[in-house]
DNA sequence: AAGTGGCGCAACCGCCTGATT
DNA sequence: AAATCAGGCGGTTGCGCCACT
C-alpha cells in the first residue's frame, strides 16, 4: 500500500521560512493554538506550507521557550551520558534539557560534541596508563531501555566496532565522579545515577556504564551494567584522527 | 578580491507508532 | 481486526556563512 502524501507537494512552499511566514504562524498559534491538527493549520492560517513544516518550524524555532545559543558544560554531560545510556533518542535527551529541541541536540552532537568527546579519547590514547579524565554523569531517563540494543547502537554510532560491543563486567575501578551541580538538579521522579568507568590499555579502551535506577513501587533498585570495549585505531581512523602516539 | 573547503544549522524525507474510524 | 491518518522521530541534505589560501 502506498501512503498518501501529507500535503500536495506541488502547491506548498518549501525551503527557508520568511519573516512574514514566521509572523503569520506565530500570530495564528498565539490566537488559536495549534488546534491539535497541524495538517489543517497552514490552510487556516493562510500559509502555503506543509503542516509538518509548520509544526517543525514552531517546535524548533518559533516557540517562545526555545533556548538559543551555546550549550553549557552541564548540558554536555547530560547529552553524553544519555547518549551512552539510551542511544540516539534525541527527543528523550532533549526532554531533559529545558528549552532545547531534539533537532538542536542532534545537530550539536553531530557537529561538535561527538568531536569533542573523540578528542578526549585521543588524549587518552596518548597517555595510556592515566585515568581517563572525561567525566560524564547526569540524570538519566526514566524511559531507560534495559536492553543493550540502544547502547549497541550508540557504540556503533560513535564508530566503535560492533563486534567488540560486549556487555560485561568492568575491568578497572577508575570510577568517574558526578559533578555536584548535576546531582543537585537530578529531581526527576525515577532518576537513576550513572557513573561510567573508563580504563585504558595500550591500544584499546573500555567504558563501563553502570546505571542504577529505582522505579519500582517497593522502592527497590536495579543495576544495569554494560561494557563498551573498543579498539582505538579503528575508531580514530573512522573519525579521521591522526594516530598521535605513533 | 576571488576561490574554495569546512562547518553549523534549518529544513526536508521517510519511516514508525498510536489513535481513530 | 484492518485500514487510514496525523503526529512524532531520527537520519540526511542543502545552503549560507566564514576562515583560509
Tab-separated table of N, CA and C (backbone and C1' of nucleotides) in Angstrom, chain A residues 1 3 36-39 52 55 89-91 106 153, chain C residues 3-13 15-16:
chain	number	residue	atom	x	y	z
A	1	UNK	N	0.833	-1.187	0.000
A	1	UNK	CA	0.000	0.000	0.000
A	1	UNK	C	0.880	1.253	0.000
A	3	UNK	N	1.416	5.080	0.826
A	3	UNK	CA	0.853	6.107	1.702
A	3	UNK	C	0.608	7.401	0.940
A	36	UNK	N	-4.614	21.167	17.638
A	36	UNK	CA	-4.395	19.721	17.606
A	36	UNK	C	-4.382	19.127	16.216
A	37	UNK	N	-4.271	19.969	15.232
A	37	UNK	CA	-4.275	19.464	13.853
A	37	UNK	C	-3.328	20.284	12.982
A	38	UNK	N	-2.115	19.795	12.868
A	38	UNK	CA	-1.102	20.527	12.107
A	38	UNK	C	-1.395	20.502	10.613
A	39	UNK	N	-2.033	19.450	10.162
A	39	UNK	CA	-2.287	19.335	8.728
A	39	UNK	C	-3.223	20.446	8.248
A	52	UNK	N	3.471	19.598	8.370
A	52	UNK	CA	4.665	19.112	9.064
A	52	UNK	C	5.719	20.196	9.145
A	55	UNK	N	4.736	22.598	11.849
A	55	UNK	CA	5.000	22.012	13.161
A	55	UNK	C	6.473	22.101	13.511
A	89	UNK	N	18.331	8.723	20.973
A	89	UNK	CA	16.907	9.080	21.147
A	89	UNK	C	16.866	10.552	21.540
A	90	UNK	N	16.986	11.381	20.524
A	90	UNK	CA	17.200	12.803	20.753
A	90	UNK	C	16.038	13.467	21.462
A	91	UNK	N	14.855	13.028	21.195
A	91	UNK	CA	13.709	13.664	21.851
A	91	UNK	C	13.728	13.395	23.350
A	106	UNK	N	20.543	17.049	18.488
A	106	UNK	CA	21.093	16.178	17.437
A	106	UNK	C	22.179	16.907	16.642
A	153	UNK	N	23.715	0.435	19.591
A	153	UNK	CA	23.575	1.407	18.526
A	153	UNK	C	24.437	2.634	18.818
C	3	DA	P	-6.169	-4.341	5.659
C	3	DA	O5'	-6.629	-2.810	5.683
C	3	DA	C5'	-7.999	-2.509	5.452
C	3	DA	C4'	-8.223	-1.017	5.577
C	3	DA	C3'	-7.156	-0.155	4.910
C	3	DA	O3'	-7.800	0.872	4.189
C	3	DA	C1'	-7.356	0.428	7.194
C	4	DT	P	-6.949	1.864	3.274
C	4	DT	O5'	-6.888	3.146	4.219
C	4	DT	C5'	-8.107	3.644	4.771
C	4	DT	C4'	-7.814	4.750	5.751
C	4	DT	C3'	-6.786	5.763	5.258
C	4	DT	O3'	-7.395	7.045	5.261
C	4	DT	C1'	-6.327	5.090	7.475
C	5	DC	P	-6.709	8.260	4.524
C	5	DC	O5'	-6.198	9.101	5.774
C	5	DC	C5'	-7.096	9.351	6.859
C	5	DC	C4'	-6.307	9.829	8.055
C	5	DC	C3'	-5.213	10.849	7.711
C	5	DC	O3'	-5.534	12.088	8.312
C	5	DC	C1'	-4.430	9.161	9.231
C	6	DA	P	-4.746	13.404	7.918
C	6	DA	O5'	-3.991	13.696	9.293
C	6	DA	C5'	-4.732	13.635	10.503
C	6	DA	C4'	-3.786	13.657	11.678
C	6	DA	C3'	-2.691	14.719	11.586
C	6	DA	O3'	-2.605	15.378	12.843
C	6	DA	C1'	-1.711	12.566	11.824
C	7	DG	P	-1.574	16.526	13.083
C	7	DG	O5'	-0.534	15.766	14.012
C	7	DG	C5'	-1.021	15.025	15.125
C	7	DG	C4'	0.119	14.312	15.809
C	7	DG	C3'	1.346	15.175	16.091
C	7	DG	O3'	1.770	14.896	17.412
C	7	DG	C1'	1.973	13.277	14.804
C	8	DG	P	2.973	15.691	18.048
C	8	DG	O5'	4.159	14.645	17.883
C	8	DG	C5'	3.981	13.326	18.397
C	8	DG	C4'	5.214	12.503	18.110
C	8	DG	C3'	6.536	13.258	18.337
C	8	DG	O3'	7.348	12.468	19.185
C	8	DG	C1'	6.499	12.242	16.181
C	9	DC	P	8.683	13.036	19.766
C	9	DC	O5'	9.773	12.303	18.858
C	9	DC	C5'	9.725	10.882	18.744
C	9	DC	C4'	10.609	10.445	17.604
C	9	DC	C3'	11.980	11.098	17.610
C	9	DC	O3'	12.940	10.152	18.064
C	9	DC	C1'	11.020	10.952	15.401
C	10	DG	P	14.398	10.639	18.377
C	10	DG	O5'	15.172	10.127	17.085
C	10	DG	C5'	15.078	8.759	16.711
C	10	DG	C4'	15.753	8.557	15.373
C	10	DG	C3'	17.180	9.087	15.283
C	10	DG	O3'	17.966	8.124	14.590
C	10	DG	C1'	15.830	10.127	13.633
C	11	DG	P	19.471	8.417	14.179
C	11	DG	O5'	19.368	8.741	12.622
C	11	DG	C5'	18.740	7.781	11.770
C	11	DG	C4'	18.832	8.240	10.332
C	11	DG	C3'	20.219	8.709	9.899
C	11	DG	O3'	20.482	8.197	8.601
C	11	DG	C1'	18.643	10.459	9.574
C	12	DT	P	21.844	8.493	7.834
C	12	DT	O5'	21.476	9.742	6.910
C	12	DT	C5'	20.335	9.644	6.063
C	12	DT	C4'	20.098	10.962	5.369
C	12	DT	C3'	21.346	11.591	4.737
C	12	DT	O3'	21.140	11.623	3.341
C	12	DT	C1'	20.058	13.196	5.950
C	13	DT	P	22.238	12.220	2.361
C	13	DT	O5'	21.647	13.669	2.040
C	13	DT	C5'	20.247	13.797	1.820
C	13	DT	C4'	19.900	15.265	1.649
C	13	DT	C3'	20.892	16.066	0.816
C	13	DT	O3'	20.153	16.900	-0.051
C	13	DT	C1'	20.592	17.094	2.918
C	15	DC	P	20.533	24.049	-2.197
C	15	DC	O5'	20.699	25.389	-1.367
C	15	DC	C5'	19.840	25.633	-0.254
C	15	DC	C4'	20.552	26.484	0.772
C	15	DC	C3'	21.544	27.483	0.173
C	15	DC	O3'	21.383	28.713	0.822
C	15	DC	C1'	22.605	26.215	1.823
C	16	DG	P	21.692	30.062	0.041
C	16	DG	O5'	22.209	30.979	1.239
C	16	DG	C5'	21.548	30.910	2.494
C	16	DG	C4'	22.539	31.123	3.618
C	16	DG	C3'	23.554	32.234	3.364
C	16	DG	O3'	23.681	33.001	4.546
C	16	DG	C1'	24.685	30.223	3.843
